[in-house]
mmCIF file of C-alpha atoms and ligand atoms in Angstrom:
data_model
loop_
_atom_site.group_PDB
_atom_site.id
_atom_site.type_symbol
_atom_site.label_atom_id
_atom_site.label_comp_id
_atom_site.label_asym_id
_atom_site.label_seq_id
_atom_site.Cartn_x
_atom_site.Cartn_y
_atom_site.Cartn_z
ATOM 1 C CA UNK A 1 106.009 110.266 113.643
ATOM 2 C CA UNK A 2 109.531 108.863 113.483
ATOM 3 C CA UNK A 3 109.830 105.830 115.703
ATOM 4 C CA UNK A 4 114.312 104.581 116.671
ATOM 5 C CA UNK A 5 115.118 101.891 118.463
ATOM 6 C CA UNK A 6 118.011 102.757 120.199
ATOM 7 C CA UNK A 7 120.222 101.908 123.380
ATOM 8 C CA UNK A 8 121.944 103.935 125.904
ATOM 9 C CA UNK A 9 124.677 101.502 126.771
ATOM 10 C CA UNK A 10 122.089 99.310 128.275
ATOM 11 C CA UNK A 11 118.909 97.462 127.071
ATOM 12 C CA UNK A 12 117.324 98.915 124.072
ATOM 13 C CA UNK A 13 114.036 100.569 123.958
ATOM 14 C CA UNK A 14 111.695 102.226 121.487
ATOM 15 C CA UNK A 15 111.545 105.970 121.067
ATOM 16 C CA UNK A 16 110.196 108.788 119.018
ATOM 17 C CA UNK A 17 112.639 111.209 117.428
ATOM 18 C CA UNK A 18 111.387 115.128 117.261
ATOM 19 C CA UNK A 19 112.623 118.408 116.326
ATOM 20 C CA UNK A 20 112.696 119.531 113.199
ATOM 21 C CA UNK A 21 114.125 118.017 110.000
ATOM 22 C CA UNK A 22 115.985 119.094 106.757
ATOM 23 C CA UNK A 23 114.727 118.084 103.352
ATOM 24 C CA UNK A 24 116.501 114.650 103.483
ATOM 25 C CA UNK A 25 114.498 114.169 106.870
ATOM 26 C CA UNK A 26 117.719 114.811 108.810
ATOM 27 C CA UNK A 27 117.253 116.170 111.797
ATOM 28 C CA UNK A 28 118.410 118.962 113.209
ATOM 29 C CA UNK A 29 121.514 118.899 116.181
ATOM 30 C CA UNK A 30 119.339 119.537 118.674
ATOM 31 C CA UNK A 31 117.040 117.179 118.194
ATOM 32 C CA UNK A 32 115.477 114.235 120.735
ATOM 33 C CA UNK A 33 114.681 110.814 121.572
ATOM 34 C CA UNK A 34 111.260 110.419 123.890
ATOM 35 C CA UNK A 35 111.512 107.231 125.232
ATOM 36 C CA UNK A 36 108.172 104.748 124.784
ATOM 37 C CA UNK A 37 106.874 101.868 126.636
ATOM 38 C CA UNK A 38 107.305 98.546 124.692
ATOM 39 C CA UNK A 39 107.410 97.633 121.687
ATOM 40 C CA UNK A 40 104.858 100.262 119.646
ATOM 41 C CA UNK A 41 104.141 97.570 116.994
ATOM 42 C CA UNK A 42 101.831 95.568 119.439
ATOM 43 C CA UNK A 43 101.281 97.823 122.476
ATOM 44 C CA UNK A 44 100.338 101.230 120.639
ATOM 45 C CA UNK A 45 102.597 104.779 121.848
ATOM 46 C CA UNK A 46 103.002 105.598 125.366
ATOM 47 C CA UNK A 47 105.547 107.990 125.877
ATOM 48 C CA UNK A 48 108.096 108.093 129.028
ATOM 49 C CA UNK A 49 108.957 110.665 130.770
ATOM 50 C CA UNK A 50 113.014 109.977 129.851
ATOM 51 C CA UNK A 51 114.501 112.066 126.907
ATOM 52 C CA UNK A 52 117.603 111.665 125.700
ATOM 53 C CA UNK A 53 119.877 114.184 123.056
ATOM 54 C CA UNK A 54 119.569 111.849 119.717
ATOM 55 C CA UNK A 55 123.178 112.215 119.604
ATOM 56 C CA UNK A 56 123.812 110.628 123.076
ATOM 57 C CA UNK A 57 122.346 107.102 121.656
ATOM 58 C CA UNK A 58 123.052 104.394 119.921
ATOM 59 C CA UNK A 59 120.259 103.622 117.127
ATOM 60 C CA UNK A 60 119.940 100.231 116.194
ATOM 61 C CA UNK A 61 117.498 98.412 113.447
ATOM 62 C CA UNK A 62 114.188 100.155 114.100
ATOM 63 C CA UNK A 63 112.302 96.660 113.454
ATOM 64 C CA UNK A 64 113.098 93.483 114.215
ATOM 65 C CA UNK A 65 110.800 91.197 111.634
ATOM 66 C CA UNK A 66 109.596 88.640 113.473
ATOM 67 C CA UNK A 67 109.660 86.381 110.325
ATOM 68 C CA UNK A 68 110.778 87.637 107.050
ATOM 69 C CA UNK A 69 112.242 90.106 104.857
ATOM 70 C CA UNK A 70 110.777 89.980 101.427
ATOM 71 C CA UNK A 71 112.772 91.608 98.269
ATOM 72 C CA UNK A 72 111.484 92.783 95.372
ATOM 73 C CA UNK A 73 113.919 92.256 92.495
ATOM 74 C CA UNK A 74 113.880 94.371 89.089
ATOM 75 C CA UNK A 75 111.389 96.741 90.075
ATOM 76 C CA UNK A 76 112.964 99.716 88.389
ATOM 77 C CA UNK A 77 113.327 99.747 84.762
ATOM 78 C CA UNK A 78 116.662 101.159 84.165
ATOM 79 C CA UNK A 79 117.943 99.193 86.972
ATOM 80 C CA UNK A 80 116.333 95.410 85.102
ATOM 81 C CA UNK A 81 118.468 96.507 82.277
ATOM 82 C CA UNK A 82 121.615 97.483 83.701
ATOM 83 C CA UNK A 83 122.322 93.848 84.960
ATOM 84 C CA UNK A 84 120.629 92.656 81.542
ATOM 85 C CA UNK A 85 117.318 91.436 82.799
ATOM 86 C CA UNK A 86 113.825 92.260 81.261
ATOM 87 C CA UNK A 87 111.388 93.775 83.263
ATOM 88 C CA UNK A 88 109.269 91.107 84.671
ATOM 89 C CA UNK A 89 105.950 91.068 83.950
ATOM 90 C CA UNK A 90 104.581 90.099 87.721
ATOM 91 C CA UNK A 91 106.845 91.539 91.090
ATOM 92 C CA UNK A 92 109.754 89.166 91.654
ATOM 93 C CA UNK A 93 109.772 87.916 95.199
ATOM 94 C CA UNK A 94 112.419 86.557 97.215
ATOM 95 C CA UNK A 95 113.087 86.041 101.160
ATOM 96 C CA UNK A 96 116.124 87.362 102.630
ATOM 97 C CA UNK A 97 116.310 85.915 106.405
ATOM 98 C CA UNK A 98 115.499 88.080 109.389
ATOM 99 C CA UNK A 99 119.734 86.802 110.957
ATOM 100 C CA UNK A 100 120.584 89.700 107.810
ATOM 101 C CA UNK A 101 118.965 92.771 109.602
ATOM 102 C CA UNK A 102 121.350 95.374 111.324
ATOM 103 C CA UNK A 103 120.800 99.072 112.446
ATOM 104 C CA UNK A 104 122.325 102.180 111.115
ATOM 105 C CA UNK A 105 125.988 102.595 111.748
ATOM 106 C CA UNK A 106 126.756 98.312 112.189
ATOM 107 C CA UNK A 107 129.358 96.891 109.660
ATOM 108 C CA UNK A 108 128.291 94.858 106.312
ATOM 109 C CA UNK A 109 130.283 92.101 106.536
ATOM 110 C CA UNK A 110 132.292 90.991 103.359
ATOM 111 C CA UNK A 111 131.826 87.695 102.993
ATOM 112 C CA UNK A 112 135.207 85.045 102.080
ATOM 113 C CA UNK A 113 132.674 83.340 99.390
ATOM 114 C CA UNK A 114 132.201 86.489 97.331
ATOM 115 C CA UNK A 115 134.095 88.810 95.366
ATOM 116 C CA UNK A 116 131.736 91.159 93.994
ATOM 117 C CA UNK A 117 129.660 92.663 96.801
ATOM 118 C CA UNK A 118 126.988 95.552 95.895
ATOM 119 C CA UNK A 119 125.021 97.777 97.500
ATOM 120 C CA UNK A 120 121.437 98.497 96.358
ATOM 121 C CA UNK A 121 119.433 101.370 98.362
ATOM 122 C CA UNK A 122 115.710 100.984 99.037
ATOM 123 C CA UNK A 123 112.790 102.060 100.185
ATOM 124 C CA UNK A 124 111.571 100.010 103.005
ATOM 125 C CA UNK A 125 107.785 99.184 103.783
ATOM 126 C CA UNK A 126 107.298 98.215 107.433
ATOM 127 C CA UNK A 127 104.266 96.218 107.953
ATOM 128 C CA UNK A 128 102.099 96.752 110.682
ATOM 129 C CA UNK A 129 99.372 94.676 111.294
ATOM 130 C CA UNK A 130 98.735 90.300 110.096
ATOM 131 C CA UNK A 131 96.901 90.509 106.930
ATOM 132 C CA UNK A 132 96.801 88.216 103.519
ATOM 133 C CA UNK A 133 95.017 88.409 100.484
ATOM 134 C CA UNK A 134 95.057 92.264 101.194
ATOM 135 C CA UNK A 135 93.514 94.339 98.110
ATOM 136 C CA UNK A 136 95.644 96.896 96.391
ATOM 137 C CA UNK A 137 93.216 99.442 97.522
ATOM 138 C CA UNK A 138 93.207 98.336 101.322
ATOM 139 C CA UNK A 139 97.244 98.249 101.369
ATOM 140 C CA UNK A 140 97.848 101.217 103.534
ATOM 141 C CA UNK A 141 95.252 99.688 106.349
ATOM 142 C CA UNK A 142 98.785 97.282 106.926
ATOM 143 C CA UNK A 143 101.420 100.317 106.777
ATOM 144 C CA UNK A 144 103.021 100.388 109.664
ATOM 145 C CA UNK A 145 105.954 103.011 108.183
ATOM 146 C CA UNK A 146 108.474 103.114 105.984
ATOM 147 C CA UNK A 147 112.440 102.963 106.313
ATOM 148 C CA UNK A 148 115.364 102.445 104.432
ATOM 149 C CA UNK A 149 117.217 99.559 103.633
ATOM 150 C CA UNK A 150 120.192 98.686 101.494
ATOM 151 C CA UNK A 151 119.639 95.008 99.788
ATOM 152 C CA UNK A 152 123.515 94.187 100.048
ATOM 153 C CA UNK A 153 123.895 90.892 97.572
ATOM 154 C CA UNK A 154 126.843 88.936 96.501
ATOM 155 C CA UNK A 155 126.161 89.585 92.749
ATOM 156 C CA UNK A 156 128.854 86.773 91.345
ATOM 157 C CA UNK A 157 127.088 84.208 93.452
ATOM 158 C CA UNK A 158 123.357 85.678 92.845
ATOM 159 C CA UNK A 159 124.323 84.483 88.978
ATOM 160 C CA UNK A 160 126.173 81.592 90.062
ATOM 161 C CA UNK A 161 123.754 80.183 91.915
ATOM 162 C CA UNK A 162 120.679 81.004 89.612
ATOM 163 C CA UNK A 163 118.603 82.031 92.885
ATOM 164 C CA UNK A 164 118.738 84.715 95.313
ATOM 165 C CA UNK A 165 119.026 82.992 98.829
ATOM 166 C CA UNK A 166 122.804 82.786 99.285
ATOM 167 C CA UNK A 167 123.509 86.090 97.598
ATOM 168 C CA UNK A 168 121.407 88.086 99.638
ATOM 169 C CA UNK A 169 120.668 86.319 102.570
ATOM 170 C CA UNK A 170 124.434 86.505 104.784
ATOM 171 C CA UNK A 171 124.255 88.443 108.007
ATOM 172 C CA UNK A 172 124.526 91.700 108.158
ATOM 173 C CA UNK A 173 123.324 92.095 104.376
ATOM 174 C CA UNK A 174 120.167 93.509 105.111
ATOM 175 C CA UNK A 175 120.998 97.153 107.273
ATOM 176 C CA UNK A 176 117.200 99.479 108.121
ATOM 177 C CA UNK A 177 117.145 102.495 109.838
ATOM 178 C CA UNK A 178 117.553 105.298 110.949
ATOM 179 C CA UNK A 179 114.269 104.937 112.068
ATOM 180 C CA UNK A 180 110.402 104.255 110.738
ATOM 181 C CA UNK A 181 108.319 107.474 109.571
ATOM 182 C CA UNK A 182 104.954 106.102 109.992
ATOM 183 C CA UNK A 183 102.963 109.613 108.804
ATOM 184 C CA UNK A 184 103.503 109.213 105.047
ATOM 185 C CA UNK A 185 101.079 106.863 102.517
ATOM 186 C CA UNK A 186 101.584 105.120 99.169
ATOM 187 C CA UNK A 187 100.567 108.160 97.404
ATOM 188 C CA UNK A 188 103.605 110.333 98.646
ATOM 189 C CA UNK A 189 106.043 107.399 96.921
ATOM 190 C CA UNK A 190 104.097 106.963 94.079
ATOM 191 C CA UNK A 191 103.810 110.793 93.203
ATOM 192 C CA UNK A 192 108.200 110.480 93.486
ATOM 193 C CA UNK A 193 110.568 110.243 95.845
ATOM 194 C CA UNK A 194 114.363 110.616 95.422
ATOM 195 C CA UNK A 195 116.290 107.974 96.585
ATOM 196 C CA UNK A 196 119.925 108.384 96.455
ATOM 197 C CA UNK A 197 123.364 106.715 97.210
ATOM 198 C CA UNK A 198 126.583 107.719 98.484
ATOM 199 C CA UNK A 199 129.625 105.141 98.149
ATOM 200 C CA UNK A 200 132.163 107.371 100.068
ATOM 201 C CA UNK A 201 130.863 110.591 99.508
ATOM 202 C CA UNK A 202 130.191 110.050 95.886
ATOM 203 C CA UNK A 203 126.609 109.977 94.684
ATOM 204 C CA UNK A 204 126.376 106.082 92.735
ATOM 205 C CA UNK A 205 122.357 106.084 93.003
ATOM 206 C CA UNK A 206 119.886 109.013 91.968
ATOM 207 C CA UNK A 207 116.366 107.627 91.276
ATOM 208 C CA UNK A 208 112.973 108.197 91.996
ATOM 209 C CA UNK A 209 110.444 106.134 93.609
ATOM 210 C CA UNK A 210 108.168 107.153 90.673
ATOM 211 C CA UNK A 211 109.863 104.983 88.748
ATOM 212 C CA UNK A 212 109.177 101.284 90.291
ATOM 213 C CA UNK A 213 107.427 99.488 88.083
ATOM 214 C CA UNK A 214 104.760 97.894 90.923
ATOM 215 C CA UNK A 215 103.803 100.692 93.266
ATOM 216 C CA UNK A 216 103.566 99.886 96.931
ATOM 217 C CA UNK A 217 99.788 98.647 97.201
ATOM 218 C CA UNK A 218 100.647 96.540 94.119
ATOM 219 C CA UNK A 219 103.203 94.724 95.999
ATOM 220 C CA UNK A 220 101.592 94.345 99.302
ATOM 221 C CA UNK A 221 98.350 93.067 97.174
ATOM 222 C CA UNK A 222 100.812 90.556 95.399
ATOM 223 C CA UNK A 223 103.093 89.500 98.437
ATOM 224 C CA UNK A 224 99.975 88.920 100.572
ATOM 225 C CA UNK A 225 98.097 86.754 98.101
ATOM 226 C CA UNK A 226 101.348 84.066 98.255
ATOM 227 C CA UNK A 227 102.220 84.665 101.967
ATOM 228 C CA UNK A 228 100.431 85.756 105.609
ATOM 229 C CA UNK A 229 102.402 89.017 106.708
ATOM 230 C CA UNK A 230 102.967 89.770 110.456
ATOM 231 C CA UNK A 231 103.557 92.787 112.490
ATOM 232 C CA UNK A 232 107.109 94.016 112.056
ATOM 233 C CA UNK A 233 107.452 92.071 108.477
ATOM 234 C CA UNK A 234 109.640 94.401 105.752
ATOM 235 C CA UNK A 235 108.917 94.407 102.545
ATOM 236 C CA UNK A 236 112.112 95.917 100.165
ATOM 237 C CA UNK A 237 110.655 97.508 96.635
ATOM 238 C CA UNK A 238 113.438 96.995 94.727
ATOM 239 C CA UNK A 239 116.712 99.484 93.627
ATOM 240 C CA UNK A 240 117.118 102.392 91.146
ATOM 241 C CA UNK A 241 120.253 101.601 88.740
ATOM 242 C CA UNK A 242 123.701 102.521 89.697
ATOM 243 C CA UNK A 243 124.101 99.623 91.518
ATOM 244 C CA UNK A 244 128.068 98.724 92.459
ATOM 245 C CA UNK A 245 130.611 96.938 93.950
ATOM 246 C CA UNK A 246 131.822 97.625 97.869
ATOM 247 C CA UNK A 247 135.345 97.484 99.202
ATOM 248 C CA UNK A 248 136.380 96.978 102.884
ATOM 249 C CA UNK A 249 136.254 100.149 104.769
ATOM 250 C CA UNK A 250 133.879 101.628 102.216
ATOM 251 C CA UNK A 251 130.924 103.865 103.374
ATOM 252 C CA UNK A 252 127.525 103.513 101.835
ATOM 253 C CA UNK A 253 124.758 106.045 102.604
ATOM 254 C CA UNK A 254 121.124 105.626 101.511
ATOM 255 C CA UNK A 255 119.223 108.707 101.594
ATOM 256 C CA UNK A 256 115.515 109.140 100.450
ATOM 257 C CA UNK A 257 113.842 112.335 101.001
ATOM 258 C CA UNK A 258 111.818 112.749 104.362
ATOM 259 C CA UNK A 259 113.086 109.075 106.243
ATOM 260 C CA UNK A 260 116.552 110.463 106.612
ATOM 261 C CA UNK A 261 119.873 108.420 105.588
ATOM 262 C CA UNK A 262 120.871 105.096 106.166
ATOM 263 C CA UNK A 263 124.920 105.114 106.578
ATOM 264 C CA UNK A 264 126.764 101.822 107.038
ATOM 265 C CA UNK A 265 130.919 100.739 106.552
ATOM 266 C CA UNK A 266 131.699 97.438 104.508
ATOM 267 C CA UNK A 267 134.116 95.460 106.934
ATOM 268 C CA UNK A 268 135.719 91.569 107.356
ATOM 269 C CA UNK A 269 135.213 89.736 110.341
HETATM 270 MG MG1 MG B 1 117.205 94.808 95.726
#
């Protein structure tokens, strides 16, 4: 199931996308949004009876996390050595702030205090239930879904600063969407999954989720032993090399087979 959140002009609700979808989980023109009662992280799926063409809405950040956002740095090889780091030898955690979420088609800001602003595309865990101490082999009991996210980070003041919290952690430097696919399990990410980039039209990222170095249940196991998760937490495994700079008024789109593509525009306040 594909669960938005989207508006109408008005206040925003939860829906469920359907129709059919292409191999990048696009879907197709004619698709739709069936509208649901509340928020289906806590109160389960109850569809409306209101339908709207996915085209006619606005669809915004399909979670809100009600506390955190946790990255996962280096967790692909190739992408470790490209910026010159080893491969760590235990998953590299670090917070970004729930103020940096935004939905599909909002503007990355470009920070004044930065002159080197990436992208890096991701896959997105959603989490969907409180848990800690969770066992590798119990991860998927917490899955909500799983969405796409682009990591944005201020890479001149991620070395600058020695730590990750300013670099990654300005508004707007943490977009999700389009929405959460909720049918798919570790397995399906582990057996490969392309994940690619587009920095105006241009593909910049082509990896495979096959290639992170701690596999999904390994990072849920390892996150949750240091930190209680909640409903509607996000949990970021880390980007596939080709990472690069963004200019004002460029486009970034995140695509990874079956979720669909993130697209956002880089722009100053
Ligand atoms: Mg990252």
């Amino acid at each position: 199931m594909r669960i938005a959140r989207f508006t109408t002009g008005s206040e925003p609700s939860y829906g469920v996308v359907t129709g059919e979808v292409d191999e990048f989980g696009q879907p197709a023109e004619d698709s739709v949004i069936v509208a649901i009662a509340g928020d289906p992280l806590y109160v389960g799926i109850t569809l409306l009876d209101q339908e709207h063409r996915l085209s006619d809405v606005r669809l915004l950040a399909p979670v809100l996390p009600r506390s955190k956002v946790v990255g996962i740095g280096r967790n692909y090889a190739a992408h470790a050595a490209e910026l010159g780091n080893d491969v760590p030898s235990e998953p590299l955690m670090f917070l970004k702030p729930n103020t940096s979420v935004v939905g599909p088609g909002d503007p990355i800001y470009y920070p004044r205090q930065t002159q080197d602003l990436h992208y890096e595309g991701e896959l997105a865990v959603v989490i969907g239930r409180i848990c800690r101490d969770v066992p590798a082999e119990q991860a998927t009991d917490v899955i909500h879904g799983y969405t796409i996210a682009n990591d944005v980070t201020a890479r001149d003041l991620q070395r600058s600063d020695g730590q990750f919290t300013r670099a990654k952690g300005f508004d707007s430097f943490c977009p999700l969407g389009p929405w959460i696919e909720t049918d798919l399990d570790p397995q399906h990410f582990i057996d490969g999954v392309r994940v690619q980039t587009h920095l105006n039209g241009e593909v910049v990222q082509d990896g495979s989720t096959a290639d992170m170095i701690f596999d999904i249940p390994a990072l849920i196991a390892h996150v949750s032993s240091v930190m209680t998760l909640l409903p509607g937490d996000v949990i970021l495994t880390g980007t596939p090399e080709g990472v690069g700079p963004m200019q004002v008024d460029d486009e970034v789109e995140i695509s990874i087979a079956g979720l669909g593509t993130l697209t956002n525009k880089v722009a100053t306040r």
